[in-house]
Structures are given as C-alpha cells and as structure tokens.
Short mmCIF file of C-alpha atoms in Angstrom, two decimals:
data_model
loop_
_atom_site.label_atom_id
_atom_site.label_comp_id
_atom_site.label_asym_id
_atom_site.label_seq_id
_atom_site.Cartn_x
_atom_site.Cartn_y
_atom_site.Cartn_z
CA UNK A 1 -78.91 -11.28 -31.48
CA UNK A 2 -81.73 -9.02 -32.83
CA UNK A 3 -82.24 -6.18 -30.68
CA UNK A 4 -85.75 -5.71 -29.94
CA UNK A 5 -85.95 -2.67 -27.68
CA UNK A 6 -83.58 0.00 -26.64
CA UNK A 7 -84.19 2.02 -23.56
CA UNK A 8 -82.69 4.65 -21.07
CA UNK A 9 -82.90 3.11 -17.44
CA UNK A 10 -83.22 5.57 -14.87
CA UNK A 11 -80.75 8.47 -15.35
CA UNK A 12 -78.78 6.55 -17.78
CA UNK A 13 -75.82 5.51 -15.51
CA UNK A 14 -74.50 2.09 -15.26
CA UNK A 15 -76.61 -0.97 -14.64
CA UNK A 16 -74.76 -2.90 -11.87
CA UNK A 17 -77.11 -5.70 -11.82
CA UNK A 18 -79.91 -7.39 -13.91
CA UNK A 19 -82.32 -10.48 -13.35
CA UNK A 20 -85.13 -11.86 -15.12
CA UNK A 21 -88.07 -13.27 -13.19
CA UNK A 22 -90.12 -16.30 -14.35
CA UNK A 23 -92.04 -15.82 -17.83
CA UNK A 24 -95.71 -15.26 -17.46
CA UNK A 25 -98.17 -16.18 -20.42
CA UNK A 26 -97.98 -12.75 -21.99
CA UNK A 27 -95.11 -10.90 -20.03
CA UNK A 28 -91.62 -11.48 -18.24
CA UNK A 29 -90.63 -9.16 -15.47
CA UNK A 30 -87.08 -7.49 -15.66
CA UNK A 31 -85.15 -6.18 -12.47
CA UNK A 32 -82.46 -3.55 -12.63
CA UNK A 33 -79.95 -2.16 -10.11
CA UNK A 34 -78.03 1.10 -10.98
CA UNK A 35 -75.09 3.05 -9.88
CA UNK A 36 -77.16 5.87 -8.95
CA UNK A 37 -78.84 3.90 -6.00
CA UNK A 38 -81.68 2.80 -8.03
CA UNK A 39 -84.06 -0.42 -8.24
CA UNK A 40 -86.43 -0.93 -11.03
CA UNK A 41 -88.75 -3.82 -12.08
CA UNK A 42 -90.07 -3.73 -15.59
CA UNK A 43 -92.59 -5.81 -17.42
CA UNK A 44 -91.51 -6.79 -21.05
CA UNK A 45 -94.44 -8.27 -23.23
CA UNK A 46 -94.77 -10.03 -26.16
CA UNK A 47 -95.76 -6.86 -28.04
CA UNK A 48 -92.06 -5.47 -27.40
CA UNK A 49 -93.59 -3.03 -24.61
CA UNK A 50 -91.74 -2.23 -21.64
CA UNK A 51 -93.33 -0.88 -18.64
CA UNK A 52 -92.36 0.25 -14.96
CA UNK A 53 -93.92 -1.82 -12.21
CA UNK A 54 -91.97 0.23 -9.55
CA UNK A 55 -89.02 2.32 -9.21
CA UNK A 56 -87.34 3.18 -5.79
CA UNK A 57 -84.35 4.72 -4.75
CA UNK A 58 -82.18 2.89 -1.98
CA UNK A 59 -79.43 4.11 0.08
CA UNK A 60 -76.59 1.91 -1.28
CA UNK A 61 -75.47 0.58 -5.12
CA UNK A 62 -76.99 -2.67 -5.71
CA UNK A 63 -74.51 -5.25 -6.86
CA UNK A 64 -76.97 -8.54 -7.24
CA UNK A 65 -80.55 -8.88 -7.59
CA UNK A 66 -83.04 -11.80 -7.80
CA UNK A 67 -86.66 -12.39 -7.91
CA UNK A 68 -87.61 -14.61 -5.10
CA UNK A 69 -89.84 -17.64 -5.61
CA UNK A 70 -93.38 -16.04 -4.31
CA UNK A 71 -96.60 -15.48 -5.36
CA UNK A 72 -95.69 -11.65 -5.43
CA UNK A 73 -92.48 -12.02 -7.33
CA UNK A 74 -90.63 -10.20 -4.26
CA UNK A 75 -87.41 -8.76 -5.32
CA UNK A 76 -84.31 -9.07 -3.34
CA UNK A 77 -81.03 -7.19 -3.80
CA UNK A 78 -77.70 -7.42 -2.29
CA UNK A 79 -74.89 -4.53 -1.76
CA UNK A 80 -71.38 -3.98 -0.29
CA UNK A 81 -71.32 -2.54 3.18
CA UNK A 82 -67.89 -1.70 4.34
CA UNK A 83 -66.48 -4.61 2.45
CA UNK A 84 -69.05 -7.12 3.64
CA UNK A 85 -72.19 -8.35 1.67
#
C-alpha cells in the first residue's frame, strides 16, 4: 500500500468504526466514529485533500457506521446500550 495522506482525526483517540461512501466524480466520502464519542464525515478528493463535511459529538461510542443509499448520503451509526445494539 502507498500512504497518500496521514491526518489526526478528532482528538487523536482510537477510531472505532470507518465507512466509505459511494464515489463521486472527483471525491469520495469517508465517515469515522471515535472512542471519544465523535462522528465525522470527510470528503477525500483525487488531489489528496481531506475536508471535513461535518463533525458531531454523540452520547455513545459508535461501533458501526454506514452511508445510507439516499440522495443526501445520510450516515447511520450503531452503538451498544447496556449490552444491546
């Protein structure tokens, strides 16, 4: 593998989940969930540029994340709640 880009995500804690959305003409969306209760979505361009689309704090640690097949590229994430998903 060739490393194209290295970047600190959030506060630098463990990434617990990662998803890649459907590619566009010049960009692809990447979503991450982190151990510090963060969910972030980025766009990655063919020019090796990573830009934040949005970043939110949630009240749980995301353990699964996915892009929904919608026109808005909505993001859905999952977590544990007292042992249940």
